[in-house]
Amino acid sequence: MQLSFLEPLFDRPGPWATVYFDPGENDESGAKRRELSVRDVCRTLEEQGADAETIRAVHDVLIDMSPAEDPAGRVVFATGGEVVLSHRLARPPQRHIASWAPLPRLTPLLELCGQDPVCLVAYIDRTGADFEVRGAAGPRDAGRVEGRQRPVHRTASADWSERHFQLKVENTWEHNAGEIAEALGAAYEECGAELVVLVGDPRERPAVHERLPDAVRAVTVETEHGGRAAGSSSPALEEAIEQARHQHTRRRVEEALDRFRAGRVGTDRPTDAVEGVPAVVEAAREHRIDTLLIRPEGSDLGRETWVGAQPDQVAVRRTDAQTLGESDPVPVRADDALLRSAAVTAADVLVVPAADPLETSDGSDGSEGSGEDADIPVGGLGALLRWTYEPTAG
C-alpha cells in the first residue's frame, strides 16, 4: 500500500484529531444513533485535550456523512480547526476510534482500507478498449483507445476475394491489439496501478496481453467474464476482479516475507531486512526503508518513540531526537512515526496478517511452521531495505 495520498497531513505541525467513523444505517433510527455517536466522539476528543474549533470541524463532517455515499464509513484527520483529509473506508470499523495526538493515528487505516492493489481494468473488443481504475475510493474512468474500425468482422465464404478480406480483418485485429497494448501500458504508468485485468473479446484479449511491455505483462491477468459492451458487467466479473486483487496482494506478502526471512538481522553479514523498533527507526531516519512491514497485533506498535517536526527526526530516546536537531521532541506511538516516514519517503507498506494456528505456509494442518510465522516481524514491525545494510558491530 502506498501512502502518498496522506502527504497533506505532514505539512502541518499538529496535534491531530483522527476519527474512524461508521455512519450506520440509512434510516430514521440510524440517523439518531449517528447523532449520538458523533456526540460521543466529540466528547472523547475534548477529554483528550482537542481544541473547540477542531472538534467543531470534525463534528460538522461526521454529522453530514451519508450512509448511502460512505456505507463503510470514513477516516477524518483534522487540526487547527480544519478537516485536512477525509478518506473513504473499505470496511467499517468495529468501533469508532477517536484520537488526539501529536501525529495522525494511521495504523487502523491499513486494515480498514485494505491493501488490495490499485487495479487497472481494460474492457476490450476488436475496435478498442475502455480503461477503469479500481482502488479504495471506488472505480473511476481512466480513458479509452480506439483502433481501426474497418474491417473487423469475418465472413463465412471460401471465395478468394473473401479470404483476402478475412486477411484484412485479421490484420485489423492485430493492429488494434497493438494500439490497445500501447495505450494500456501508458495508462498503467499514469495511474500508478499495481495490477491489470483484461476483460472482453476472447481473441483480442490474449493478443493484447502478449503485446504489453514486460513489466506490465508480468502483473496482468485475464478473465472470461464481462465485456466492453454496455450492460455486460455481472457479479461474476466483479468477483473475478476482486479475486485477482486479493491473489495479487497475497503473492506480494508471501514474496516480501520470503525476502524478509532470508535477510533478517542475526548474523554478522550484510542484511536486506531489519526488525524491532530500534533497527526500523534507524532505517527510517536514514531513508533506507523500501517496504515497511506491520503486523497489526504486534506488541511493539504502541511503543514510545520520540519525533520532531521532520519525518526523519525519529528516535527511541528523547535525547537522541534532540541530537537530530529537534529541541522539543514529543512522544508518539512507534507505528504512527514509522508510517509518517513511509508516506513521506514513498516507501511501500504491507500488512502481515496474523498467523493462522490451523494453517501453515505449506497448507498443512498447522503441526509445524505456524510458530515460525507468528513472530515475523518481531514485535510487529520490520522493514525491507532499499540497499544492503552492514550491521553495526556490538
Coordinates of C-alpha atoms in Angstrom, one line a residue:
M1 CA 0.0 0.0 0.0
Q2 CA 1.3 3.4 -1.0
L3 CA 0.5 6.2 1.5
S4 CA 1.4 9.2 -0.7
F5 CA -2.2 10.4 -0.5
L6 CA -1.5 11.1 3.2
E7 CA 1.2 13.7 2.4
P8 CA -1.2 16.7 3.2
L9 CA -1.1 15.6 6.8
F10 CA 2.6 16.1 7.1
D11 CA 2.8 19.7 6.0
R12 CA 1.3 20.8 9.3
P13 CA 2.7 20.5 12.9
G14 CA -0.5 19.2 14.6
P15 CA -1.6 18.0 17.1
W16 CA -4.2 15.9 15.2
A17 CA -7.7 14.7 15.7
T18 CA -8.2 11.3 14.0
V19 CA -11.6 9.7 13.8
Y20 CA -12.6 6.4 12.2
F21 CA -16.4 6.6 11.9
D22 CA -19.1 4.3 10.7
P23 CA -22.3 6.2 9.8
G24 CA -24.6 3.2 10.4
E25 CA -27.9 2.6 8.8
N26 CA -29.6 5.0 6.4
D27 CA -32.9 5.3 8.2
E28 CA -34.5 7.4 10.9
S29 CA -33.3 5.3 13.8
G30 CA -29.8 5.2 12.2
A31 CA -29.7 8.9 12.0
K32 CA -30.5 9.2 15.7
R33 CA -27.8 6.7 16.6
R34 CA -25.4 8.5 14.3
E35 CA -26.0 11.8 16.1
L36 CA -25.3 10.1 19.5
S37 CA -22.2 8.6 18.1
V38 CA -20.9 11.9 16.8
R39 CA -21.6 13.4 20.2
D40 CA -19.6 10.6 21.9
V41 CA -16.7 11.0 19.5
C42 CA -16.5 14.8 20.1
R43 CA -16.7 14.2 23.9
T44 CA -13.8 11.8 23.6
L45 CA -11.7 14.3 21.7
E46 CA -12.5 17.0 24.2
E47 CA -11.4 14.8 27.1
Q48 CA -8.1 14.1 25.3
G49 CA -7.5 17.8 25.0
A50 CA -8.6 18.8 21.5
D51 CA -9.4 22.4 20.9
A52 CA -13.0 23.5 20.3
E53 CA -12.5 24.7 16.7
T54 CA -11.1 21.3 15.6
I55 CA -13.8 19.4 17.4
R56 CA -16.4 21.5 15.7
A57 CA -14.9 20.9 12.3
V58 CA -14.9 17.1 12.9
H59 CA -18.5 17.3 14.2
D60 CA -19.7 19.0 11.0
V61 CA -18.1 16.4 8.7
L62 CA -19.4 13.4 10.7
I63 CA -22.9 14.7 11.1
D64 CA -23.2 15.3 7.4
M65 CA -21.8 11.8 6.5
S66 CA -24.2 9.8 4.3
P67 CA -24.5 6.0 4.7
A68 CA -25.5 5.8 1.1
E69 CA -22.3 7.5 -0.1
D70 CA -20.0 6.0 2.5
P71 CA -21.5 2.7 3.6
A72 CA -18.3 1.6 5.4
G73 CA -17.6 5.0 6.8
R74 CA -14.6 7.4 6.7
V75 CA -11.5 8.4 8.5
V76 CA -11.2 12.1 9.2
F77 CA -8.0 13.9 10.0
A78 CA -8.3 17.5 11.4
T79 CA -6.1 20.1 13.0
G80 CA -6.2 23.8 13.6
G81 CA -9.9 24.0 13.3
E82 CA -9.9 22.4 9.8
V83 CA -10.5 18.9 8.4
V84 CA -7.4 18.4 6.3
L85 CA -8.2 15.0 4.8
S86 CA -11.2 12.7 4.8
H87 CA -10.8 9.2 3.2
R88 CA -13.4 6.5 2.5
L89 CA -13.0 3.2 4.2
A90 CA -13.4 -0.2 2.5
R91 CA -14.8 -1.9 5.6
P92 CA -16.5 -0.4 8.7
P93 CA -14.5 -0.1 12.0
Q94 CA -15.8 -2.5 14.7
R95 CA -15.9 0.6 16.9
H96 CA -15.5 4.3 16.5
I97 CA -11.9 5.4 17.0
A98 CA -11.1 8.9 18.2
S99 CA -7.6 10.1 18.9
W100 CA -6.0 13.4 19.7
A101 CA -2.2 13.1 19.4
P102 CA 0.9 14.8 18.0
L103 CA 0.7 12.6 14.9
P104 CA -2.3 11.3 12.9
R105 CA -3.4 7.8 14.0
L106 CA -2.7 5.7 10.9
T107 CA -2.4 2.0 11.6
P108 CA -6.2 1.3 11.6
L109 CA -6.3 2.8 8.1
L110 CA -4.2 -0.1 6.8
E111 CA -6.8 -2.7 7.9
L112 CA -9.9 -0.6 7.2
C113 CA -8.9 0.5 3.7
G114 CA -7.4 -2.9 2.9
Q115 CA -4.2 -3.3 0.9
D116 CA -5.8 -4.6 -2.2
P117 CA -3.8 -3.1 -5.1
V118 CA -4.8 -0.3 -7.3
C119 CA -6.2 -2.2 -10.3
L120 CA -6.4 -1.1 -14.0
V121 CA -9.3 -2.9 -15.8
A122 CA -9.3 -2.9 -19.6
Y123 CA -12.6 -3.6 -21.3
I124 CA -11.6 -4.8 -24.7
D125 CA -13.2 -5.5 -28.1
R126 CA -11.8 -5.7 -31.6
T127 CA -12.1 -2.0 -32.2
G128 CA -10.6 -0.6 -28.9
A129 CA -10.8 -0.6 -25.2
D130 CA -12.1 1.4 -22.2
F131 CA -9.9 1.7 -19.1
E132 CA -11.1 1.9 -15.5
V133 CA -9.1 2.2 -12.3
R134 CA -10.3 0.3 -9.2
G135 CA -9.0 1.5 -5.8
A136 CA -10.0 2.3 -2.3
A137 CA -12.1 5.3 -3.4
G138 CA -14.1 3.2 -5.9
P139 CA -13.9 2.9 -9.7
R140 CA -13.0 5.9 -11.9
D141 CA -12.6 6.3 -15.6
A142 CA -9.0 6.1 -16.9
G143 CA -9.5 6.9 -20.6
R144 CA -10.1 4.8 -23.8
V145 CA -8.4 3.9 -27.1
E146 CA -10.0 3.4 -30.5
G147 CA -8.2 1.4 -33.2
R148 CA -9.2 0.9 -36.9
Q149 CA -12.9 0.5 -37.3
R150 CA -13.0 -1.4 -40.6
P151 CA -12.9 -4.3 -41.4
V152 CA -13.4 -6.1 -38.1
H153 CA -15.8 -8.9 -39.0
R154 CA -15.1 -12.2 -40.8
T155 CA -17.4 -13.7 -43.4
A156 CA -18.3 -17.4 -43.9
S157 CA -17.4 -17.5 -47.6
A158 CA -14.5 -19.5 -49.1
D159 CA -14.2 -17.3 -52.1
W160 CA -10.7 -15.9 -52.9
S161 CA -11.9 -12.3 -52.5
E162 CA -13.5 -13.2 -49.2
R163 CA -10.3 -14.9 -47.9
H164 CA -8.4 -11.7 -48.9
F165 CA -11.0 -9.7 -47.0
Q166 CA -10.6 -12.0 -44.0
L167 CA -6.9 -11.4 -44.0
K168 CA -7.5 -7.7 -43.8
V169 CA -9.8 -8.4 -40.9
E170 CA -7.1 -10.3 -39.0
N171 CA -4.6 -7.5 -39.8
T172 CA -7.1 -5.0 -38.3
W173 CA -7.4 -7.1 -35.2
E174 CA -3.6 -7.4 -34.9
H175 CA -3.2 -3.6 -35.4
N176 CA -5.8 -2.8 -32.9
A177 CA -4.3 -5.2 -30.3
G178 CA -1.0 -3.3 -30.6
E179 CA -2.7 0.1 -30.2
I180 CA -4.6 -1.1 -27.2
A181 CA -1.5 -2.6 -25.6
E182 CA 0.4 0.6 -26.1
A183 CA -2.3 2.8 -24.6
L184 CA -2.8 0.3 -21.8
G185 CA 0.9 0.5 -20.9
A186 CA 0.7 4.3 -20.8
A187 CA -2.4 4.2 -18.6
Y188 CA -0.8 1.8 -16.2
E189 CA 2.2 4.1 -15.7
E190 CA 0.0 7.2 -15.4
C191 CA -2.5 5.8 -12.8
G192 CA 0.1 4.1 -10.6
A193 CA -1.7 0.7 -10.9
E194 CA -0.1 -2.5 -9.5
L195 CA -2.3 -5.0 -11.3
V196 CA -4.1 -5.1 -14.7
V197 CA -7.2 -7.2 -15.5
L198 CA -8.1 -7.8 -19.1
V199 CA -11.9 -8.2 -19.8
G200 CA -13.7 -8.8 -23.1
D201 CA -13.2 -10.3 -26.5
P202 CA -11.7 -13.8 -26.2
R203 CA -9.5 -13.4 -29.3
E204 CA -8.3 -9.8 -28.8
R205 CA -7.7 -10.3 -25.0
P206 CA -4.6 -12.6 -25.4
A207 CA -3.4 -10.6 -28.4
V208 CA -3.3 -7.5 -26.3
H209 CA -1.7 -9.5 -23.4
E210 CA 1.2 -10.7 -25.4
R211 CA 2.0 -7.2 -26.8
L212 CA 2.2 -5.5 -23.4
P213 CA 5.5 -4.2 -22.1
D214 CA 7.3 -6.9 -20.0
A215 CA 6.7 -5.1 -16.6
V216 CA 3.0 -4.7 -17.3
R217 CA 2.5 -8.2 -18.7
A218 CA 4.0 -9.6 -15.5
V219 CA 1.2 -8.2 -13.4
T220 CA -1.7 -8.8 -15.9
V221 CA -4.4 -11.4 -15.7
E222 CA -7.4 -12.2 -17.9
T223 CA -11.0 -13.0 -17.1
E224 CA -13.6 -14.6 -19.4
H225 CA -16.4 -12.7 -17.6
G226 CA -17.9 -9.4 -18.9
G227 CA -17.0 -7.3 -21.9
R228 CA -16.8 -3.8 -23.4
A229 CA -20.5 -3.6 -24.4
A230 CA -22.9 -1.6 -22.2
G231 CA -24.7 -3.9 -19.8
S232 CA -22.1 -6.7 -19.9
S233 CA -21.0 -6.2 -16.3
S234 CA -22.0 -9.0 -13.9
P235 CA -21.5 -10.3 -10.4
A236 CA -19.1 -12.9 -11.8
L237 CA -17.0 -10.2 -13.3
E238 CA -16.9 -8.2 -10.1
E239 CA -15.9 -11.4 -8.2
A240 CA -13.2 -12.1 -10.7
I241 CA -11.7 -8.6 -10.3
E242 CA -11.7 -8.8 -6.6
Q243 CA -10.2 -12.3 -6.6
A244 CA -7.4 -11.1 -8.8
R245 CA -6.7 -8.2 -6.5
H246 CA -6.7 -10.5 -3.4
Q247 CA -4.4 -13.0 -5.0
H248 CA -2.0 -10.3 -6.1
T249 CA -1.8 -9.0 -2.6
R250 CA -1.3 -12.4 -1.1
R251 CA 1.6 -13.1 -3.5
R252 CA 3.2 -9.8 -2.7
V253 CA 3.0 -10.5 1.1
E254 CA 4.4 -14.0 0.6
E255 CA 7.3 -12.7 -1.6
A256 CA 8.0 -10.0 0.9
L257 CA 8.1 -12.4 3.8
D258 CA 10.4 -14.8 1.9
R259 CA 12.8 -11.9 1.3
F260 CA 12.5 -10.8 4.9
R261 CA 13.3 -14.3 6.3
A262 CA 16.3 -14.5 4.0
G263 CA 17.6 -11.1 5.1
R264 CA 16.8 -10.9 8.8
V265 CA 19.4 -9.5 11.2
G266 CA 21.0 -12.2 13.3
T267 CA 24.4 -12.7 11.7
D268 CA 27.4 -10.6 11.0
R269 CA 26.8 -10.5 7.3
P270 CA 25.2 -7.6 5.5
T271 CA 21.4 -7.7 5.6
D272 CA 18.4 -6.7 3.5
A273 CA 15.9 -6.6 6.3
V274 CA 15.6 -5.3 9.9
E275 CA 13.1 -5.8 12.6
G276 CA 12.2 -4.4 16.0
V277 CA 11.7 -0.7 16.9
P278 CA 15.3 0.5 17.3
A279 CA 16.5 -1.0 14.0
V280 CA 13.4 0.1 12.0
V281 CA 13.6 3.6 13.5
E282 CA 17.3 3.8 12.4
A283 CA 16.4 2.7 8.9
A284 CA 13.6 5.3 8.7
R285 CA 15.9 8.0 9.9
E286 CA 18.3 7.2 7.1
H287 CA 15.5 6.8 4.4
R288 CA 16.5 3.2 3.9
I289 CA 13.0 1.6 4.1
D290 CA 11.8 0.2 0.9
T291 CA 8.8 -1.7 2.4
L292 CA 7.5 -1.3 5.9
L293 CA 6.0 -4.5 7.4
I294 CA 3.4 -4.2 10.0
R295 CA 1.6 -7.0 11.9
P296 CA -1.4 -5.1 13.5
E297 CA -1.5 -7.2 16.7
G298 CA 2.3 -6.8 17.3
S299 CA 3.4 -5.8 20.8
D300 CA 5.7 -3.0 19.7
L301 CA 3.3 -0.9 17.6
G302 CA 2.4 1.3 20.6
R303 CA 5.9 1.5 21.9
E304 CA 7.0 5.1 22.7
T305 CA 9.3 6.8 20.3
W306 CA 10.2 10.5 20.1
V307 CA 9.8 12.7 17.0
G308 CA 10.4 16.2 15.8
A309 CA 8.8 18.2 13.0
Q310 CA 10.6 16.3 10.2
P311 CA 9.8 12.7 9.4
D312 CA 13.4 11.7 9.8
Q313 CA 13.6 13.2 13.2
V314 CA 12.6 10.0 15.0
A315 CA 14.4 8.2 17.8
V316 CA 13.8 5.7 20.6
R317 CA 15.0 8.1 23.2
R318 CA 14.3 11.8 23.8
T319 CA 17.9 12.8 23.9
D320 CA 18.6 11.0 20.6
A321 CA 15.8 13.0 19.0
Q322 CA 17.4 16.2 20.3
T323 CA 20.7 15.4 18.7
L324 CA 18.8 15.2 15.4
G325 CA 18.1 19.0 15.6
E326 CA 14.7 18.9 17.4
S327 CA 14.9 21.0 20.6
D328 CA 11.4 19.9 21.8
P329 CA 10.6 16.4 20.6
V330 CA 7.3 14.7 21.6
P331 CA 6.5 11.1 22.4
V332 CA 4.3 9.2 19.9
R333 CA 3.4 5.6 19.0
A334 CA 6.1 3.8 17.0
D335 CA 3.7 2.7 14.3
D336 CA 2.5 6.3 13.7
A337 CA 6.0 7.7 13.5
L338 CA 7.1 5.0 11.0
L339 CA 4.0 5.3 8.9
R340 CA 4.7 9.0 8.6
S341 CA 8.2 8.3 7.5
A342 CA 7.0 5.7 5.0
A343 CA 4.4 8.1 3.5
V344 CA 6.9 10.9 3.0
T345 CA 9.7 8.8 1.6
A346 CA 7.4 6.9 -0.8
A347 CA 8.1 3.5 0.9
D348 CA 5.5 0.8 0.4
V349 CA 3.6 -0.6 3.4
L350 CA 2.5 -4.2 3.7
V351 CA 0.2 -5.6 6.4
V352 CA 1.4 -9.0 7.6
P353 CA -1.7 -11.0 8.6
A354 CA -1.9 -12.8 11.9
A355 CA -0.6 -16.4 11.7
D356 CA -3.4 -18.8 11.4
P357 CA -2.9 -21.6 14.0
L358 CA -4.7 -24.0 11.7
E359 CA -2.8 -23.2 8.6
T360 CA 0.9 -23.2 7.7
S361 CA 2.8 -21.8 4.8
D362 CA 2.7 -25.2 3.0
G363 CA -1.0 -25.7 3.6
S364 CA -0.6 -28.5 6.2
D365 CA -2.6 -28.9 9.4
G366 CA -0.6 -26.5 11.5
S367 CA 1.5 -29.1 13.3
E368 CA 4.7 -27.2 12.2
G369 CA 5.6 -23.9 10.6
S370 CA 3.0 -21.6 12.1
G371 CA 5.1 -20.9 15.1
E372 CA 7.8 -19.5 12.9
D373 CA 5.5 -17.1 11.2
A374 CA 3.9 -15.9 14.4
D375 CA 6.8 -13.7 15.3
I376 CA 7.5 -12.2 11.9
P377 CA 8.5 -9.5 12.2
V378 CA 9.5 -9.4 15.9
G379 CA 7.1 -7.1 17.8
G380 CA 5.1 -6.5 14.7
L381 CA 7.4 -4.0 13.0
G382 CA 10.0 -4.8 10.3
A383 CA 11.4 -3.4 7.1
L384 CA 12.9 -4.5 3.8
L385 CA 15.7 -2.1 2.9
R386 CA 16.5 -0.1 -0.2
W387 CA 20.1 -1.1 -0.1
T388 CA 22.1 -3.7 1.8
Y389 CA 23.0 -2.8 5.3
E390 CA 26.1 -3.7 7.2
P391 CA 25.2 -4.3 10.9
T392 CA 26.9 -2.2 13.5
A393 CA 29.5 -4.1 15.5
G394 CA 28.4 -4.7 19.0

